[in-house]
GROMACS .gro file of N, CA and C in nm:
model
  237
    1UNK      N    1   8.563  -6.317   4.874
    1UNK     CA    2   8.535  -6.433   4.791
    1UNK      C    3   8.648  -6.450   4.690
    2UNK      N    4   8.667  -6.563   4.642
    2UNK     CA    5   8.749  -6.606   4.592
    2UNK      C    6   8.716  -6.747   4.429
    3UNK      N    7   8.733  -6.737   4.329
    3UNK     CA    8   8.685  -6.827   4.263
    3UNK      C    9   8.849  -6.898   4.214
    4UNK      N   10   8.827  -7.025   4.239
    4UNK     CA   11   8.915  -7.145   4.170
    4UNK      C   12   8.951  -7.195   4.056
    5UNK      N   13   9.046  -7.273   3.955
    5UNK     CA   14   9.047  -7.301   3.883
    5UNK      C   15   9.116  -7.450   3.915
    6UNK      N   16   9.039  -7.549   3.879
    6UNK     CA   17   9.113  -7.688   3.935
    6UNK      C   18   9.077  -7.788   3.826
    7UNK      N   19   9.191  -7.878   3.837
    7UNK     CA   20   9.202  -7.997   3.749
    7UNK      C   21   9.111  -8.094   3.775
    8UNK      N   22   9.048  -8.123   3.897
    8UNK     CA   23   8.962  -8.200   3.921
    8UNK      C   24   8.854  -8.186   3.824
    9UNK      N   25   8.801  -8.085   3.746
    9UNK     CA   26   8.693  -8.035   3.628
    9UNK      C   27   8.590  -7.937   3.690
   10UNK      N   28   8.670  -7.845   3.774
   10UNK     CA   29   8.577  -7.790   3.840
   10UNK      C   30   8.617  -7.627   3.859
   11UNK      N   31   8.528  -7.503   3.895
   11UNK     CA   32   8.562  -7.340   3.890
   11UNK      C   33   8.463  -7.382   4.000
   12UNK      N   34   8.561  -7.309   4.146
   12UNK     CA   35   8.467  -7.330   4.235
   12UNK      C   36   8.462  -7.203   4.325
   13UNK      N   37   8.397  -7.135   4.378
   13UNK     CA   38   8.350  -6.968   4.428
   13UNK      C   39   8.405  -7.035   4.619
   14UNK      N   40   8.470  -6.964   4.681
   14UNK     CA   41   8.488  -6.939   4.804
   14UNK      C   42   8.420  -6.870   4.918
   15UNK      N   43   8.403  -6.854   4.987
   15UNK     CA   44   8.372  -6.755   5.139
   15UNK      C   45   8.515  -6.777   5.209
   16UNK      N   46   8.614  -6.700   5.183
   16UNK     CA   47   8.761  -6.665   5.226
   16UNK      C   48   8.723  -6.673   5.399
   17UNK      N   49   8.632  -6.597   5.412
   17UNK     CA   50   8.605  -6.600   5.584
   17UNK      C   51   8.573  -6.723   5.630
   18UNK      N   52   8.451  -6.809   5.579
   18UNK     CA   53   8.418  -6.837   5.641
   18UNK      C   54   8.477  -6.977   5.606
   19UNK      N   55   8.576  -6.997   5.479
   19UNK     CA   56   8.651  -7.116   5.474
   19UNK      C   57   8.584  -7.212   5.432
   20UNK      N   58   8.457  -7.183   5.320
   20UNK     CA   59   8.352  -7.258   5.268
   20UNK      C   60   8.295  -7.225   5.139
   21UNK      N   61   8.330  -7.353   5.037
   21UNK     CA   62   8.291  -7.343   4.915
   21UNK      C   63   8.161  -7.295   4.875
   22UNK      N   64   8.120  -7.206   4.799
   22UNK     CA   65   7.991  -7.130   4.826
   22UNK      C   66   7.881  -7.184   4.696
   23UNK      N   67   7.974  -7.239   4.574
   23UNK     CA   68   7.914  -7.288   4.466
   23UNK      C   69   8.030  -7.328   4.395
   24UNK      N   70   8.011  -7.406   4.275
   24UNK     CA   71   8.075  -7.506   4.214
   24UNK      C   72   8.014  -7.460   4.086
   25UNK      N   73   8.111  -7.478   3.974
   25UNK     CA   74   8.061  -7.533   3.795
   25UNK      C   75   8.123  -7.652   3.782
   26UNK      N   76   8.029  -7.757   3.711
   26UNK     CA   77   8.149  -7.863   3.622
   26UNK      C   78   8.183  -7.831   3.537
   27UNK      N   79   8.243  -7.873   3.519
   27UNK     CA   80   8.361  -7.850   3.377
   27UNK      C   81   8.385  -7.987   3.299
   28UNK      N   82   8.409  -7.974   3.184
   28UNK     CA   83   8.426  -8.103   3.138
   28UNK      C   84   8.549  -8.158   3.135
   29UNK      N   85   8.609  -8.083   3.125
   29UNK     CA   86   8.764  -8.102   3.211
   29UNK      C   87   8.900  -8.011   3.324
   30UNK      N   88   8.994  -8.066   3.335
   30UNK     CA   89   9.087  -7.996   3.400
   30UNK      C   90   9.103  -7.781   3.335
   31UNK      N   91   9.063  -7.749   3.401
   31UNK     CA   92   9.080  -7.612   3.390
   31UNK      C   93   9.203  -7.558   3.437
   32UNK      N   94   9.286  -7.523   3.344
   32UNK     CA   95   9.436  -7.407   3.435
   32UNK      C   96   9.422  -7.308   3.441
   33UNK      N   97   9.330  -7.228   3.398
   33UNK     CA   98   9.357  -7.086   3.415
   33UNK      C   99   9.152  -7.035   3.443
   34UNK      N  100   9.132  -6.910   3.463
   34UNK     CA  101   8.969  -6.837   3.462
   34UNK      C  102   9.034  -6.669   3.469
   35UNK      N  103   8.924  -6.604   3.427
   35UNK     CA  104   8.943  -6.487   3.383
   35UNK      C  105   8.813  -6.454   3.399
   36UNK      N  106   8.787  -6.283   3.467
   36UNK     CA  107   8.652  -6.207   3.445
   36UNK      C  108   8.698  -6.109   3.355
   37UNK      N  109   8.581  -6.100   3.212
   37UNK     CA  110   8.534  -5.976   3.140
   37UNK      C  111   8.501  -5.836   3.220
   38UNK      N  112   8.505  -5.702   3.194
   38UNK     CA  113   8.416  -5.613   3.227
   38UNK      C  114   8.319  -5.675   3.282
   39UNK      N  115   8.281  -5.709   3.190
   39UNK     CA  116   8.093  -5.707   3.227
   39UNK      C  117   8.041  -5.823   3.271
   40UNK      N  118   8.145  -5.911   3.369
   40UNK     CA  119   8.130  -5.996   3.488
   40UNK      C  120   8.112  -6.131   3.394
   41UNK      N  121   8.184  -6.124   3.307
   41UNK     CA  122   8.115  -6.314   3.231
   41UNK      C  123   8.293  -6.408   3.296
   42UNK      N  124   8.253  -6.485   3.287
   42UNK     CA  125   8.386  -6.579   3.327
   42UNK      C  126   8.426  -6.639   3.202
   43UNK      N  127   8.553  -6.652   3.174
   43UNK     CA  128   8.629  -6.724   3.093
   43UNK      C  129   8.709  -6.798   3.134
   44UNK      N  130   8.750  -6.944   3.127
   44UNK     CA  131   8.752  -7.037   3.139
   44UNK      C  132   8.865  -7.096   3.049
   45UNK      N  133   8.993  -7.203   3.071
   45UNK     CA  134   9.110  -7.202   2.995
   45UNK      C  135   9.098  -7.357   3.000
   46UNK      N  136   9.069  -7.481   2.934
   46UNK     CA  137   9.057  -7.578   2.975
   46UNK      C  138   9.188  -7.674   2.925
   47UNK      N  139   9.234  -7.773   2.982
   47UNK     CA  140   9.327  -7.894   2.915
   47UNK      C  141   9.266  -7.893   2.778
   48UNK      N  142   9.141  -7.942   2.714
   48UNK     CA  143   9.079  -7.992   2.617
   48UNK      C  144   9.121  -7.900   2.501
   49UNK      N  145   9.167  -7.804   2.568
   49UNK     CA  146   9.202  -7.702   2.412
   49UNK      C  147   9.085  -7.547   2.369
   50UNK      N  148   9.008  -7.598   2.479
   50UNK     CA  149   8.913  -7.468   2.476
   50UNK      C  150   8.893  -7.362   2.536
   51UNK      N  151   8.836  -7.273   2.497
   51UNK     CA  152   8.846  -7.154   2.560
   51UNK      C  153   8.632  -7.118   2.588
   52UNK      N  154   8.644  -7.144   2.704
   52UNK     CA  155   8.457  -7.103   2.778
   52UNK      C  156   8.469  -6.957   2.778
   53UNK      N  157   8.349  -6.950   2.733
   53UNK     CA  158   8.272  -6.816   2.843
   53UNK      C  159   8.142  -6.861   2.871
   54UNK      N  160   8.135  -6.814   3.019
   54UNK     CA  161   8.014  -6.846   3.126
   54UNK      C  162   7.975  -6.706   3.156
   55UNK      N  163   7.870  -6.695   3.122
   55UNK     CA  164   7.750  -6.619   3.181
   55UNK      C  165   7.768  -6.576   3.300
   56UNK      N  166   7.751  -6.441   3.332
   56UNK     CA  167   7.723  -6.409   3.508
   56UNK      C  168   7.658  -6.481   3.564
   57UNK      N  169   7.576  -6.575   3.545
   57UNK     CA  170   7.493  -6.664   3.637
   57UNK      C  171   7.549  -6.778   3.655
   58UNK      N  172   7.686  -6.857   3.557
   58UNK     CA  173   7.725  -6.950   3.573
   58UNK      C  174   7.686  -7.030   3.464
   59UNK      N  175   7.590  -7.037   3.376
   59UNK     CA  176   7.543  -7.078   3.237
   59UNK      C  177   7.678  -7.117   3.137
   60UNK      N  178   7.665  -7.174   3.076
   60UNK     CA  179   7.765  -7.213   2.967
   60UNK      C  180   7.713  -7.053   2.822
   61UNK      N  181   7.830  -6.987   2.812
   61UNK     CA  182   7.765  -6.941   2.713
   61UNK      C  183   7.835  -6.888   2.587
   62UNK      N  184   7.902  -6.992   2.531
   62UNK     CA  185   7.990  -7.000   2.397
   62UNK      C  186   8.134  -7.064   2.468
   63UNK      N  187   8.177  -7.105   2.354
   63UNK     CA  188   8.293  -7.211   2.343
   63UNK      C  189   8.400  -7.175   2.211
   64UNK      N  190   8.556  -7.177   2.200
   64UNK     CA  191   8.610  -7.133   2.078
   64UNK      C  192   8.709  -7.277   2.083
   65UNK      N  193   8.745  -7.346   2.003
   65UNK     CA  194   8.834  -7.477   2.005
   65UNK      C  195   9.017  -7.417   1.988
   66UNK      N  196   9.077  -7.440   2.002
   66UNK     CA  197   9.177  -7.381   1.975
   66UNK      C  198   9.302  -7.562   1.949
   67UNK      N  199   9.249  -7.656   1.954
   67UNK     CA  200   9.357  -7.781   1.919
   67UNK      C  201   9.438  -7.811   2.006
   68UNK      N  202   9.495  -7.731   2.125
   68UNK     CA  203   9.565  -7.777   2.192
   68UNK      C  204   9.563  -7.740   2.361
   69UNK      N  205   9.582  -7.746   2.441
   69UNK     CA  206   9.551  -7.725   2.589
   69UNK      C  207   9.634  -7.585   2.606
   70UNK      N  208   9.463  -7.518   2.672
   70UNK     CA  209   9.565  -7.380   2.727
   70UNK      C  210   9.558  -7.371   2.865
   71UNK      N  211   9.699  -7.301   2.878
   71UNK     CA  212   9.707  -7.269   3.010
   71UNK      C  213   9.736  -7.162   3.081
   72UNK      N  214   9.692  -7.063   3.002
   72UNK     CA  215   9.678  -6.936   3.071
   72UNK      C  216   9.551  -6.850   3.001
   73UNK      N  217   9.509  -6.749   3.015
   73UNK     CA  218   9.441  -6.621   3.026
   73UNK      C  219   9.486  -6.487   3.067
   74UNK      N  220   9.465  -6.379   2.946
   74UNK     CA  221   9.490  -6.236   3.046
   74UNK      C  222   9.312  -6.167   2.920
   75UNK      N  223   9.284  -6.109   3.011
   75UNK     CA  224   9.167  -5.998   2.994
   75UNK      C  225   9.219  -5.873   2.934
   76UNK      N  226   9.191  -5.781   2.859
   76UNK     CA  227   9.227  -5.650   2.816
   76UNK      C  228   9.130  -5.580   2.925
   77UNK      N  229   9.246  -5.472   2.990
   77UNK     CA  230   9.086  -5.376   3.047
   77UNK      C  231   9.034  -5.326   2.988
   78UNK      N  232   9.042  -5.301   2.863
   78UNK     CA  233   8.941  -5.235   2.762
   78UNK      C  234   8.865  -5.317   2.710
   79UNK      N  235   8.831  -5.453   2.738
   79UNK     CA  236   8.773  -5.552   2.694
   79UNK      C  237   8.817  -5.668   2.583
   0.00000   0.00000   0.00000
């Protein structure tokens, strides 16, 4: 499996085998970058200037504004 990061406004999960989108998030906008925590939450890099974190289930679960569009992410392995 494989998860996406696309401008269309969307983080979308793969089946690499079977060559089939397996689930989708919207987004409220163009996303450049996603990132997993340890402890499986997704982070999220948007045009809009924000920085997501989503819940292991896919939930929206906090937001930080930062003013200008980011376009990257790196994770600490220490968290």
């Amino acid at each position: 499996q494989v998860f996406t990061a696309s401008y269309d406004k969307s983080i979308k999960l793969w089946d690499v085998a079977a060559k089939k989108e397996r689930h989708a998030l919207a987004h409220p906008g163009p996303v450049h970058d996603l990132a997993f925590t340890r402890d499986g939450r997704l982070l999220t890099a948007c045009e809009d200037g924000r920085l997501r974190l989503w819940a292991a289930d896919g939930t929206p679960a906090g937001e930080h504004p930062f003013g200008q569009p980011l376009n990257r992410l790196a994770v600490s392995p220490d968290g």
